[in-house]
mmCIF file of C-alpha atoms and ligand atoms in Angstrom:
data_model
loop_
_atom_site.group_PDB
_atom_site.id
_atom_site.type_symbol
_atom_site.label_atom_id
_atom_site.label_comp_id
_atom_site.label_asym_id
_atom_site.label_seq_id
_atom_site.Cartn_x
_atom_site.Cartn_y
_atom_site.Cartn_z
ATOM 1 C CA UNK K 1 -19.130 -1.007 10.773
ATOM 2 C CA UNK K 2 -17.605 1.345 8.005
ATOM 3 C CA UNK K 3 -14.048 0.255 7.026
ATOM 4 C CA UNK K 4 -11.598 2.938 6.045
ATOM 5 C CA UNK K 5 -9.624 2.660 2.949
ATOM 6 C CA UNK K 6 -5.930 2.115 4.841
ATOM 7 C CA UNK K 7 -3.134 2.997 2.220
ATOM 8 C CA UNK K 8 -0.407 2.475 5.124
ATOM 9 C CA UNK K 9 3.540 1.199 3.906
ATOM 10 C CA UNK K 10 3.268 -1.438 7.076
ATOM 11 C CA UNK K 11 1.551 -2.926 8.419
ATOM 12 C CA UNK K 12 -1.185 -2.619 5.970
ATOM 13 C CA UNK K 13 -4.377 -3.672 5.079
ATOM 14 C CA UNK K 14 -5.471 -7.264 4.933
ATOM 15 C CA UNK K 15 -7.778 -9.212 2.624
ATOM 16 C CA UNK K 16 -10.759 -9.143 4.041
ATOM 17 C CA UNK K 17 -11.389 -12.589 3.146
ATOM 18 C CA UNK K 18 -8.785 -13.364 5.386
ATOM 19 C CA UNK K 19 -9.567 -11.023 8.323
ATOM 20 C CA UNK K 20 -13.415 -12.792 7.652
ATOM 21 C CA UNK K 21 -12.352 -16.086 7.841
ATOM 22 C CA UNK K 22 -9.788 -15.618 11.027
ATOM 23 C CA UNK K 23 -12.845 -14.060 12.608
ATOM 24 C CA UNK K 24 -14.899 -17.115 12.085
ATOM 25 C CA UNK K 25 -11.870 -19.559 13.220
ATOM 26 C CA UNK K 26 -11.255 -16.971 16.693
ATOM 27 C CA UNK K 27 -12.563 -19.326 19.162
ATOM 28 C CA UNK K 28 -12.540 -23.187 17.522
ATOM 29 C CA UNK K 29 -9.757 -22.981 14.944
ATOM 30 C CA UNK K 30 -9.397 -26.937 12.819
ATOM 31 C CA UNK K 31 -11.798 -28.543 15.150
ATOM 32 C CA UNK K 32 -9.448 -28.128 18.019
ATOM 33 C CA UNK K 33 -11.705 -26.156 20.552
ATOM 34 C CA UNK K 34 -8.975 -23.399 20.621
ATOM 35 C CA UNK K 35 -7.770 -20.309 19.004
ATOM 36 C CA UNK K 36 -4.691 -20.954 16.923
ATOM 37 C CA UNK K 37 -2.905 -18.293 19.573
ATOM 38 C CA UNK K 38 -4.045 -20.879 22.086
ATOM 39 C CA UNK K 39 -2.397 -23.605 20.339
ATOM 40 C CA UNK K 40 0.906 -25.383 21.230
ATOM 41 C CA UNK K 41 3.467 -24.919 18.485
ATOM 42 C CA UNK K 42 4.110 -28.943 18.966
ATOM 43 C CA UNK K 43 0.434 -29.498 18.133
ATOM 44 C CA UNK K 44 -0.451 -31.613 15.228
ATOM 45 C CA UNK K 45 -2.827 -28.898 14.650
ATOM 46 C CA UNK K 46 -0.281 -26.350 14.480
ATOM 47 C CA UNK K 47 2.359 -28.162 12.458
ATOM 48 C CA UNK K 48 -0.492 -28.556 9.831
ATOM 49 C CA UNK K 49 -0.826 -25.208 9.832
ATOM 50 C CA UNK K 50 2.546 -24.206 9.260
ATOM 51 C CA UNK K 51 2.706 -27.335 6.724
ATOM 52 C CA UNK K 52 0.090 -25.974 4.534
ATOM 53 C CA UNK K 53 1.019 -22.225 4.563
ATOM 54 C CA UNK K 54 4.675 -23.702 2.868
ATOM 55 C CA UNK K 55 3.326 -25.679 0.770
ATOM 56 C CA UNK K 56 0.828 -23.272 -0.314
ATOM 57 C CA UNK K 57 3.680 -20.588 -0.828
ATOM 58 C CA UNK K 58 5.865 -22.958 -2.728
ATOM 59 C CA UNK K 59 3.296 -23.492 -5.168
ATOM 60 C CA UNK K 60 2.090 -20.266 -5.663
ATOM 61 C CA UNK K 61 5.809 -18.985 -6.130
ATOM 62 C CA UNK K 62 6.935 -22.076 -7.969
ATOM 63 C CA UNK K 63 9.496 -22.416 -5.614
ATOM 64 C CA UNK K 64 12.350 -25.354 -6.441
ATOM 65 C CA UNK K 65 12.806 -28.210 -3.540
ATOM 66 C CA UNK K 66 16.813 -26.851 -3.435
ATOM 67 C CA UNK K 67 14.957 -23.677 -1.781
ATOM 68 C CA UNK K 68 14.004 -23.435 2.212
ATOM 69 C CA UNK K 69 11.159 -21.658 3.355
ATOM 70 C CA UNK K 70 11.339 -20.565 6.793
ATOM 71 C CA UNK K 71 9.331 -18.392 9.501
ATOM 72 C CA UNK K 72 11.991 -15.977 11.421
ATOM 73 C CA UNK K 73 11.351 -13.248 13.819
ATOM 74 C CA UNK K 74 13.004 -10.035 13.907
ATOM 75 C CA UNK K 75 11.760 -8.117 10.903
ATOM 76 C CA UNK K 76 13.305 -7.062 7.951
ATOM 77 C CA UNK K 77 15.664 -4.895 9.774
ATOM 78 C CA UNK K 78 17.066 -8.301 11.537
ATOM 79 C CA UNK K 79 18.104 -9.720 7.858
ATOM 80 C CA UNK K 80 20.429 -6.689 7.586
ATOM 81 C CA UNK K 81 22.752 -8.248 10.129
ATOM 82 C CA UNK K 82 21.996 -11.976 9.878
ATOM 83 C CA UNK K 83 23.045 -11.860 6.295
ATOM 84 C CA UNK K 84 26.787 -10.480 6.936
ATOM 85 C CA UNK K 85 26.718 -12.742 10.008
ATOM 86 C CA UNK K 86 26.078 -16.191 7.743
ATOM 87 C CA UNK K 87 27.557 -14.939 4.486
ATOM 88 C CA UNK K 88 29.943 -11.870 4.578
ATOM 89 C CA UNK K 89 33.848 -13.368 4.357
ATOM 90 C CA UNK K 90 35.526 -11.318 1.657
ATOM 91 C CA UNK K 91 32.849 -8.319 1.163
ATOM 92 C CA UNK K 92 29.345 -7.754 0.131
ATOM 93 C CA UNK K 93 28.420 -5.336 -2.747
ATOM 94 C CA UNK K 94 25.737 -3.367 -1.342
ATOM 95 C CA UNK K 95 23.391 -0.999 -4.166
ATOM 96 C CA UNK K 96 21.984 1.884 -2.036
ATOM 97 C CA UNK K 97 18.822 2.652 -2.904
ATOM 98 C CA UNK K 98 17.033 4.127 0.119
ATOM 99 C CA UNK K 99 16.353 4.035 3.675
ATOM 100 C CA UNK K 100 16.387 0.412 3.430
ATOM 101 C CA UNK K 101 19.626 -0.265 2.060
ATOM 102 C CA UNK K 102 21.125 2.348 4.184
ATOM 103 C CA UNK K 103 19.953 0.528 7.481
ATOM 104 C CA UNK K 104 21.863 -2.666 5.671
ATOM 105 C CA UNK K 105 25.202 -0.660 4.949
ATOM 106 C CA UNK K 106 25.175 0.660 8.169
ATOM 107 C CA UNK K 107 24.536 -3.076 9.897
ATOM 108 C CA UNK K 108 26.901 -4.627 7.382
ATOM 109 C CA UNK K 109 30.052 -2.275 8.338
ATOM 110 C CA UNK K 110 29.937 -3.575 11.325
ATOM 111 C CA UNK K 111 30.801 -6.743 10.649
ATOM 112 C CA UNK K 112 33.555 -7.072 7.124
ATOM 113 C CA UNK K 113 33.916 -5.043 4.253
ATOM 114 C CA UNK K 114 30.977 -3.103 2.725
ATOM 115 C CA UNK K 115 31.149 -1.896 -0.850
ATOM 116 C CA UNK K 116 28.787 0.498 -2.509
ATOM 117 C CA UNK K 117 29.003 0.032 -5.428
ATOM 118 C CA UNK K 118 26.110 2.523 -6.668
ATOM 119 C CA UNK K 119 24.041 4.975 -4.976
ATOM 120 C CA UNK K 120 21.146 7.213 -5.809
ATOM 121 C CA UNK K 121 21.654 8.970 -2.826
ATOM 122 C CA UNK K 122 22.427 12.376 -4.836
ATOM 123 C CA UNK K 123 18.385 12.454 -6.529
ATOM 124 C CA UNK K 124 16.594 11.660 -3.183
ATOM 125 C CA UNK K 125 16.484 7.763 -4.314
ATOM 126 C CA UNK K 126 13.908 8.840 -7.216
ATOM 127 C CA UNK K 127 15.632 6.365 -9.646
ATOM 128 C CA UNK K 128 17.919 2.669 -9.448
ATOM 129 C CA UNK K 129 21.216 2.705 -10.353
ATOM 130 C CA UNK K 130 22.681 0.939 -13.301
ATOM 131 C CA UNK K 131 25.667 -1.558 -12.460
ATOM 132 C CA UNK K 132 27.484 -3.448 -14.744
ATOM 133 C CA UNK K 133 29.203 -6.882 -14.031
ATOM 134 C CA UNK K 134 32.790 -4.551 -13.903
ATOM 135 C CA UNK K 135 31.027 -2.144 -11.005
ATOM 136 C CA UNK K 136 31.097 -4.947 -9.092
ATOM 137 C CA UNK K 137 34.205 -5.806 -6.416
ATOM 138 C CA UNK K 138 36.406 -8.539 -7.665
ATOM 139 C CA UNK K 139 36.419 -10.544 -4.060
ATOM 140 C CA UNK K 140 32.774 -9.452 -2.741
ATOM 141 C CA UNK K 141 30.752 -12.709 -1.692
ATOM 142 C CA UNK K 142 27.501 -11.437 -2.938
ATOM 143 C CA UNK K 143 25.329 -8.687 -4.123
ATOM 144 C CA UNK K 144 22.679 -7.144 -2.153
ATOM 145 C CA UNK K 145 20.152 -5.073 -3.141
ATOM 146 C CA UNK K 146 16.186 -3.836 -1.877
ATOM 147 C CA UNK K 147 13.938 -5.185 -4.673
ATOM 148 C CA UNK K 148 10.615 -2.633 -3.858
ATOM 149 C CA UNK K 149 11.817 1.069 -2.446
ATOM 150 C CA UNK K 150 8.710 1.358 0.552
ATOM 151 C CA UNK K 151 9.687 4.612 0.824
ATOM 152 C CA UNK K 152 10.700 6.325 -2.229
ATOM 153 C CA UNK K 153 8.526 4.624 -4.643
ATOM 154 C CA UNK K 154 10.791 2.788 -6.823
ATOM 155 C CA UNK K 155 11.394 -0.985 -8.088
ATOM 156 C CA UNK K 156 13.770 -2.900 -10.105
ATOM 157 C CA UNK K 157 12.371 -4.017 -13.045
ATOM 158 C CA UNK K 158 15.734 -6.449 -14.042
ATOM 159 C CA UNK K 159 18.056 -7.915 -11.578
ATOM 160 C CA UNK K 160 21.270 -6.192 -11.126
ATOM 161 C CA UNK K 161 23.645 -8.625 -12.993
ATOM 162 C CA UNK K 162 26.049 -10.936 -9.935
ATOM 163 C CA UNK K 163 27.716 -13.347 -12.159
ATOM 164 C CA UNK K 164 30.289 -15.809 -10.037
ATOM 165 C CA UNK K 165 27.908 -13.849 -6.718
ATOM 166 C CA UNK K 166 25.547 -14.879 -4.405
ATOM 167 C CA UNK K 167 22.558 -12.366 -4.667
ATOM 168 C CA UNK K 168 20.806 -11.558 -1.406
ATOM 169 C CA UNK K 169 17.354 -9.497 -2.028
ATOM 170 C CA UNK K 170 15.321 -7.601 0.384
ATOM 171 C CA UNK K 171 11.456 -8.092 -1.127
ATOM 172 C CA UNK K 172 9.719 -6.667 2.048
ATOM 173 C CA UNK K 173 7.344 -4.678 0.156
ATOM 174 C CA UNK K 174 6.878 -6.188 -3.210
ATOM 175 C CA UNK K 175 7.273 -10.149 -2.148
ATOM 176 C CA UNK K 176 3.771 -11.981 -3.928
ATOM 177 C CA UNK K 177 2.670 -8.642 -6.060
ATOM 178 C CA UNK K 178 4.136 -10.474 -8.953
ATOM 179 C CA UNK K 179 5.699 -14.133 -10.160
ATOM 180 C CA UNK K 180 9.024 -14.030 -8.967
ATOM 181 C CA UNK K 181 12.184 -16.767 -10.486
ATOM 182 C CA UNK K 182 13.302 -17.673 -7.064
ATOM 183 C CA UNK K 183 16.428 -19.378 -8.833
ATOM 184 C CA UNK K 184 17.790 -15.957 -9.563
ATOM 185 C CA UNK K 185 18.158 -15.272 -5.932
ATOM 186 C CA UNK K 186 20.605 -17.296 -2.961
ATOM 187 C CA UNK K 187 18.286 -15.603 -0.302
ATOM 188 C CA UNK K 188 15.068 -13.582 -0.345
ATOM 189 C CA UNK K 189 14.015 -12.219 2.671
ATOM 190 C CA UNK K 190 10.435 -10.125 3.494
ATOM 191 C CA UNK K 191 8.868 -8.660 6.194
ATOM 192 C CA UNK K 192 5.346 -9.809 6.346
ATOM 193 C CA UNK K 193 3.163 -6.723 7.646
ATOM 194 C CA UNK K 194 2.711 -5.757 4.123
ATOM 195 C CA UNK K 195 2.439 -8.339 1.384
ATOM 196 C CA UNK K 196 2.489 -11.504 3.814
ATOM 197 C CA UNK K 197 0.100 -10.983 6.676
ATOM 198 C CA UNK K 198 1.063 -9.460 10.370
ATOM 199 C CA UNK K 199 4.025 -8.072 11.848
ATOM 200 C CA UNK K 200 6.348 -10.408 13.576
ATOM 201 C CA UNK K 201 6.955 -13.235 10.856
ATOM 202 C CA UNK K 202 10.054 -12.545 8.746
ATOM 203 C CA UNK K 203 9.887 -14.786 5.345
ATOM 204 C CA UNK K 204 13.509 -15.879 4.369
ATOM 205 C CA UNK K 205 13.674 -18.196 1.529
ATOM 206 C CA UNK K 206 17.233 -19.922 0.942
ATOM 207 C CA UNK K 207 19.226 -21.976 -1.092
ATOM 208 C CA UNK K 208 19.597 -24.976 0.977
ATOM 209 C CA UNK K 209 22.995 -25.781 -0.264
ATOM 210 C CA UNK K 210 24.114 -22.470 1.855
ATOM 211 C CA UNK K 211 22.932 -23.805 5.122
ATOM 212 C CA UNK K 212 25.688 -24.349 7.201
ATOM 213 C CA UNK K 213 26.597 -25.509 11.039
ATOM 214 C CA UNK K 214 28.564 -23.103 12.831
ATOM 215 C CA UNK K 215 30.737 -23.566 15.785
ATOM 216 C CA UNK K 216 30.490 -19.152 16.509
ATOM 217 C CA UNK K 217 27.444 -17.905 15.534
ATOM 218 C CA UNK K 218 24.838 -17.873 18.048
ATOM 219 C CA UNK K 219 21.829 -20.522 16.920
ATOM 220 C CA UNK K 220 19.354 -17.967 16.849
ATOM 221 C CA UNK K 221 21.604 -16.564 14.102
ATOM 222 C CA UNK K 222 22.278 -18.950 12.378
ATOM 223 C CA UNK K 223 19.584 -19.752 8.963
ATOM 224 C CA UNK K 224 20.567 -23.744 9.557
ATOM 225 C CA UNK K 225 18.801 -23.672 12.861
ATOM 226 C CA UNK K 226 15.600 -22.994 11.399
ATOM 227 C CA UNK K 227 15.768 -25.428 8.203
ATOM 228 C CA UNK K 228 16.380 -28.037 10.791
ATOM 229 C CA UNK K 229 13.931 -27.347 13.105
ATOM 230 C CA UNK K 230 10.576 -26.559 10.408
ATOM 231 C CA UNK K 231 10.802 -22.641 11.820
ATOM 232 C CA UNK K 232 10.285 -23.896 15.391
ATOM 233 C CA UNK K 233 13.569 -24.503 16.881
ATOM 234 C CA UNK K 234 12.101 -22.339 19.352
ATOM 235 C CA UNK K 235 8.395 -20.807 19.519
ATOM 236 C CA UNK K 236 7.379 -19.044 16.456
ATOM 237 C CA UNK K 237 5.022 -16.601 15.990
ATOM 238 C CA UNK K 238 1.794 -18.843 15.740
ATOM 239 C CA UNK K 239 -0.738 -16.642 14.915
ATOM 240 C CA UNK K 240 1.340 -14.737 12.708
ATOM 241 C CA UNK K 241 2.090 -17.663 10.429
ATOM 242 C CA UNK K 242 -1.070 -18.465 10.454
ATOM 243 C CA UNK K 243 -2.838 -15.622 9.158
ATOM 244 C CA UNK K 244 0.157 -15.924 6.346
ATOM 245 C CA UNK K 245 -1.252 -18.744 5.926
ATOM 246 C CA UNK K 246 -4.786 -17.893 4.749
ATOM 247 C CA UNK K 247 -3.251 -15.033 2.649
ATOM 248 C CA UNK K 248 -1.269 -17.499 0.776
ATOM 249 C CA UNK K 249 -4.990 -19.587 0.498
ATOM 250 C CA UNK K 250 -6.517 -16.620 -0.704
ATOM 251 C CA UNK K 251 -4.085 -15.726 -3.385
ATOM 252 C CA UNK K 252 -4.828 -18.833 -4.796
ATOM 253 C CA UNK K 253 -7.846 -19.668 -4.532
ATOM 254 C CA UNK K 254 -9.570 -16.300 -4.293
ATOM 255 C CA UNK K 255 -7.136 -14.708 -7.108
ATOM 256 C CA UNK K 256 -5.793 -17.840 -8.948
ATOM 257 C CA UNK K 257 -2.091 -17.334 -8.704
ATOM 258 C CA UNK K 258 0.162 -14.494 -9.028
ATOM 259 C CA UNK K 259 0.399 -13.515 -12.400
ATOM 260 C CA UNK K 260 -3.157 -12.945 -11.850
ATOM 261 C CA UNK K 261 -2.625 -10.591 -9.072
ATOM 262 C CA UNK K 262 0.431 -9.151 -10.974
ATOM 263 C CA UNK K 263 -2.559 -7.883 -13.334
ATOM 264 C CA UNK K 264 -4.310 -6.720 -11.053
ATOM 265 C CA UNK K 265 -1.863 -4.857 -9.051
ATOM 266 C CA UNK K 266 -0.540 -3.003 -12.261
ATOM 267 C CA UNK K 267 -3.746 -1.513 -13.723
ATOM 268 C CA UNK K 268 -4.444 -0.294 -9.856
ATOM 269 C CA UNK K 269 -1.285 1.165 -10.336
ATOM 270 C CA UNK K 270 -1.315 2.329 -13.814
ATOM 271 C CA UNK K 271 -4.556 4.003 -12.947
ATOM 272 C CA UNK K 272 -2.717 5.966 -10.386
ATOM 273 C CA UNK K 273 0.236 7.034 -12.133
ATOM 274 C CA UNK K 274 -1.598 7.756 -15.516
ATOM 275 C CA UNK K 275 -4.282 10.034 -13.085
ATOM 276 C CA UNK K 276 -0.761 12.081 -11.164
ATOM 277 C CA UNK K 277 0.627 12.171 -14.789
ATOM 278 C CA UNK K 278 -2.241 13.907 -16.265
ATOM 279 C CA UNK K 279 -2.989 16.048 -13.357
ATOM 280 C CA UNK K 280 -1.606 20.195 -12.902
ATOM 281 C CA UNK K 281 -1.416 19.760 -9.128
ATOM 282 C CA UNK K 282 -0.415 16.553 -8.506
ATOM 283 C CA UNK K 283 3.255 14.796 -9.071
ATOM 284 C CA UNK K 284 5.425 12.098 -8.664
ATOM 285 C CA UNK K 285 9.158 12.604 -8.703
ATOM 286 C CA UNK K 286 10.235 9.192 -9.626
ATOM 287 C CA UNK K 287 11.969 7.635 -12.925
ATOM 288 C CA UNK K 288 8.933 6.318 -14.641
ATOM 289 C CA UNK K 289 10.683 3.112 -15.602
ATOM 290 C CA UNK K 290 11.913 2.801 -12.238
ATOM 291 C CA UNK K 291 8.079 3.263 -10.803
ATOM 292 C CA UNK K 292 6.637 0.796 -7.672
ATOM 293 C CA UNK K 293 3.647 -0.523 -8.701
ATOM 294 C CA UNK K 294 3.571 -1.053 -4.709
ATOM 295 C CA UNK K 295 4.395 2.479 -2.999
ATOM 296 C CA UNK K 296 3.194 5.621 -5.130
ATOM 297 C CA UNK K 297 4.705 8.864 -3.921
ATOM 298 C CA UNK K 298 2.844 12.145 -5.000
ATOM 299 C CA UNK K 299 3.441 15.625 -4.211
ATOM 300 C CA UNK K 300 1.402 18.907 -4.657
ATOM 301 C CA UNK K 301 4.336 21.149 -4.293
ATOM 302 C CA UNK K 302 3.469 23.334 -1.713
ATOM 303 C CA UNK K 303 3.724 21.836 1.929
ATOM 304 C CA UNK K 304 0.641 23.287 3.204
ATOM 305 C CA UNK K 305 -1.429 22.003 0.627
ATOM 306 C CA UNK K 306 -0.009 18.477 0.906
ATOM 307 C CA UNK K 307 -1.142 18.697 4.976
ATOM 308 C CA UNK K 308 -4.615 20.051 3.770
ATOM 309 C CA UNK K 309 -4.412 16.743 1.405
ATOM 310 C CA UNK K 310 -3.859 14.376 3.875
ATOM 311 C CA UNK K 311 -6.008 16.073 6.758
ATOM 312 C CA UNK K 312 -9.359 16.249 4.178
ATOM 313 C CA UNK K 313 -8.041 12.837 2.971
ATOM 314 C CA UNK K 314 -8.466 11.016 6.506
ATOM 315 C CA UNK K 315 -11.742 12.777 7.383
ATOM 316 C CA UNK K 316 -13.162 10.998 3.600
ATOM 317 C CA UNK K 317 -11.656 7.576 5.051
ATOM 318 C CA UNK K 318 -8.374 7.137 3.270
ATOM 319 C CA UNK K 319 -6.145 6.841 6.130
ATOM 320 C CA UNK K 320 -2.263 6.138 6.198
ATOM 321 C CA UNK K 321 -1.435 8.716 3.427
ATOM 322 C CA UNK K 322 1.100 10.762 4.475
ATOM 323 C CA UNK K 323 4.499 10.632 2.920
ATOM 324 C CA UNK K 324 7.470 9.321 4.533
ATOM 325 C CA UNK K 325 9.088 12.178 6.768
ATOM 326 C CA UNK K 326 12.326 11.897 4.564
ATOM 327 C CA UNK K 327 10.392 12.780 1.329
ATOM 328 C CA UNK K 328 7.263 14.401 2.315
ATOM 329 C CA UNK K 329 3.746 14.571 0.949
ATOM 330 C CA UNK K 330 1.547 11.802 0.450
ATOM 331 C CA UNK K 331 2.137 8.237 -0.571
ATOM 332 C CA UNK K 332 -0.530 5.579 -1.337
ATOM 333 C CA UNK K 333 0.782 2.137 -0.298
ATOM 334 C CA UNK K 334 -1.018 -0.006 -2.779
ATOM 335 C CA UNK K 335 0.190 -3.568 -1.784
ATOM 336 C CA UNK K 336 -2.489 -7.196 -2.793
ATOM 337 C CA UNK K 337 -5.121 -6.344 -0.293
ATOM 338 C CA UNK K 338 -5.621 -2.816 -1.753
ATOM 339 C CA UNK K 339 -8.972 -3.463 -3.972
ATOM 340 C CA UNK K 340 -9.142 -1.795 -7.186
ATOM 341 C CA UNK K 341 -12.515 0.192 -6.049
ATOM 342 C CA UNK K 342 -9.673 1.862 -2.837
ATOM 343 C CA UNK K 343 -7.827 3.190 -6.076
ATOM 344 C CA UNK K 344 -10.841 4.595 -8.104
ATOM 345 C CA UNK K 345 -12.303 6.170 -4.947
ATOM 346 C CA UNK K 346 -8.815 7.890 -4.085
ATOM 347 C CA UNK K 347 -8.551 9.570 -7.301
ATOM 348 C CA UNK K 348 -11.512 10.761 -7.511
ATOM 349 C CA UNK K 349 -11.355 12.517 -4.286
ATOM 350 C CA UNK K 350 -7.583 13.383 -5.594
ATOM 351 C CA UNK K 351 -10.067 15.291 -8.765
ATOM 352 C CA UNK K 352 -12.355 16.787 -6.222
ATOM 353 C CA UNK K 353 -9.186 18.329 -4.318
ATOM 354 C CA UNK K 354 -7.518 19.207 -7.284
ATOM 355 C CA UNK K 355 -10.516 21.670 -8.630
ATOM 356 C CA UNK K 356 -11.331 22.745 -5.086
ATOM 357 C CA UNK K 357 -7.385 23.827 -4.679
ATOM 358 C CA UNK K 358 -6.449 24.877 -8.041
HETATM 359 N N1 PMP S 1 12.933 -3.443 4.102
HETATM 360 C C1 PMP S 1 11.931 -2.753 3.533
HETATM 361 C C2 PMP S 1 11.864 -2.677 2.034
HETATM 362 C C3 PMP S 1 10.964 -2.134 4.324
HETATM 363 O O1 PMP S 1 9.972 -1.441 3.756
HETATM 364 C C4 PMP S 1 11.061 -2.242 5.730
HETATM 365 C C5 PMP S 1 10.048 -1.638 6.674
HETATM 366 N N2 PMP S 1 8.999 -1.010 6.189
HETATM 367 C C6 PMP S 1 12.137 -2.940 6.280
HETATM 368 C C7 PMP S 1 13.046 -3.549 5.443
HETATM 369 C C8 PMP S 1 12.312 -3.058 7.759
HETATM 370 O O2 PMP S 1 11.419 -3.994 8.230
HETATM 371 P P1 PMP S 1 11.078 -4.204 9.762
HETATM 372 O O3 PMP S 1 10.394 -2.991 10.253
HETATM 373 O O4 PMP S 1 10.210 -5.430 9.724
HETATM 374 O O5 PMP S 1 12.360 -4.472 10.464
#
């Protein structure tokens, strides 16, 4: 069996701790005879399973008992409605910072009013925008904003300030890399395939005291449903949540927590950045105080070249390395389950390139 180094945005690569210990639990998963897949959500099996994975996350992200966690469906790209649908009345202030936040504008017009209240649209998203309490609108009912850039390479290193606002935050690809104050946020949302576990499960975690019966929106829609119902007011995705599940375990008991992993996951990354920083062919167009330590862009400058990259680079086993088609070249998606050694072996085939192509 050779396993490929798999630097893909999403879904991406797993612990394989996790994919070893799923393997072992395929066909008689918690002495039930059964693979979870196999199991009734209204098991007692199950609902142990979907006990522990919540109670392992709200330890590991310290989060307070005023906070839900629940299992959606949907994806991220569901969120960008749902929000507006439970919590738009006056207007949202919406930061655009990508792909990401564009998809939210865009879902969010639809339904009230939709500031922007910064952009950086006009440098290809390479840096966040500023704002100051006085950007924001006077009447807006909360600020939203993508935490982690997938695309583009780029994180927010301090909250945008929201005083007297709810803030909503899309963490899909930065969600566990680091400790995170929950109480700064009304709603987090993430999709899983990256830091989480498989597509399919949609993380929301919400302040409870925003949970609210509705007489119009559809139940489905509605965040209340799924506080009420422990994520299964319907089928969830079983397997998905599982297999959360055993990330969560390993992050704390194969890591020890996530400021350990925060430590880990910034020397991978300062390792890369230091390596395109020092480099003559290689580059990386973003703000360095505005950097990912998630999603690392890199360009050679010359299109060709950058194909030649990623061609030689899949044929050496680092897969998934191509660039997003809206910014080109390569990017290395370096979420948890990225081991250090993935990094060191990447640049120095990056090295080998370089004096082969200079
Ligand atoms: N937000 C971010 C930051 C993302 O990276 C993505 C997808 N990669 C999405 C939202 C959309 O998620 P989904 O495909 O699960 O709808």
């Amino acid at each position: 069996m050779t396993r490929v180094y798999n630097f893909s945005a999403g879904p991406a690569c797993l612990p394989e701790w996790v994919l070893n210990k799923a393997s072992e639990e395929m066909l008689d998963a918690h002495q039930s005879g059964m693979s979870v897949m196999e199991m009734s959500h209204r098991s007692s099996e199950f609902e142990d399973i979907l006990n522990t994975a919540k109670a392992r996350l709200r330890r590991l992200m310290n989060i307070p008992e005023d906070y839900e966690i629940l299992f959606l469906q949907g994806g991220g790209s569901m969120q960008f409605s749902m929000i507006p649908m439970n919590f738009l009345k006056n207007g949202a202030d919406i930061i655009n910072t990508g792909q990401w936040t564009k998809k939210a504008i865009a879902e969010h017009k639809k339904l009230g009013k939709t500031n922007v209240v910064a952009s950086s649209a006009e440098d290809n998203f390479t840096y966040i925008p500023k704002i100051k309490q006085s950007d924001l609108s006077e009447d807006s009912d909360y600020v939203y904003i993508c935490e982690n850039n997938t695309i583009y390479g780029t994180k927010y290193k301090e909250l945008p300030p929201h005083e007297g606002k709810m803030l909503m935050a899309d963490l899909s690809s930065c969600i566990l890399s680091e400790p995170t104050d929950v109480t700064k946020y009304d709603l987090i949302f993430a999709g899983a395939q990256k830091n989480i576990g498989p597509a399919g499960v949609t993380l929301v975690i919400i302040k409870k005291d925003l949970l609210k019966d509705s007489d119009t929106l559809p139940s489905m829609l509605n965040y209340k449903t799924y506080a009420d119902n422990n994520s299964m007011y319907n089928t969830p995705p079983t397997y998905g949540i599982y297999i959360c599940g055993l990330v969560f375990e390993w992050l704390e008991d194969v890591i020890g927590g996530l400021e350990n992993m925060q430590k880990i996951n910034h020397q991978k990354a300062n390792l890369l950045y230091d390596y395109i920083d020092s480099s003559s062919l290689y580059s990386n167009p973003v703000n360095k105080e505005d950097r990912s330590y998630m999603n690392v862009p890199f360009v050679t400058g010359d299109k060709e070249l950058d194909a030649k990259f990623v061609k030689e680079a899949k044929e050496a086993g680092f897969v998934n390395i191509k660039g997003h088609r809206t910014v080109g070249g390569m990017r290395a998606s370096i979420y948890n389950a990225m081991p250090l050694e993935g990094i060191e072996t990447l640049i120095e085939f990056m090295k080998k390139f370089e004096a082969e192509n200079a």
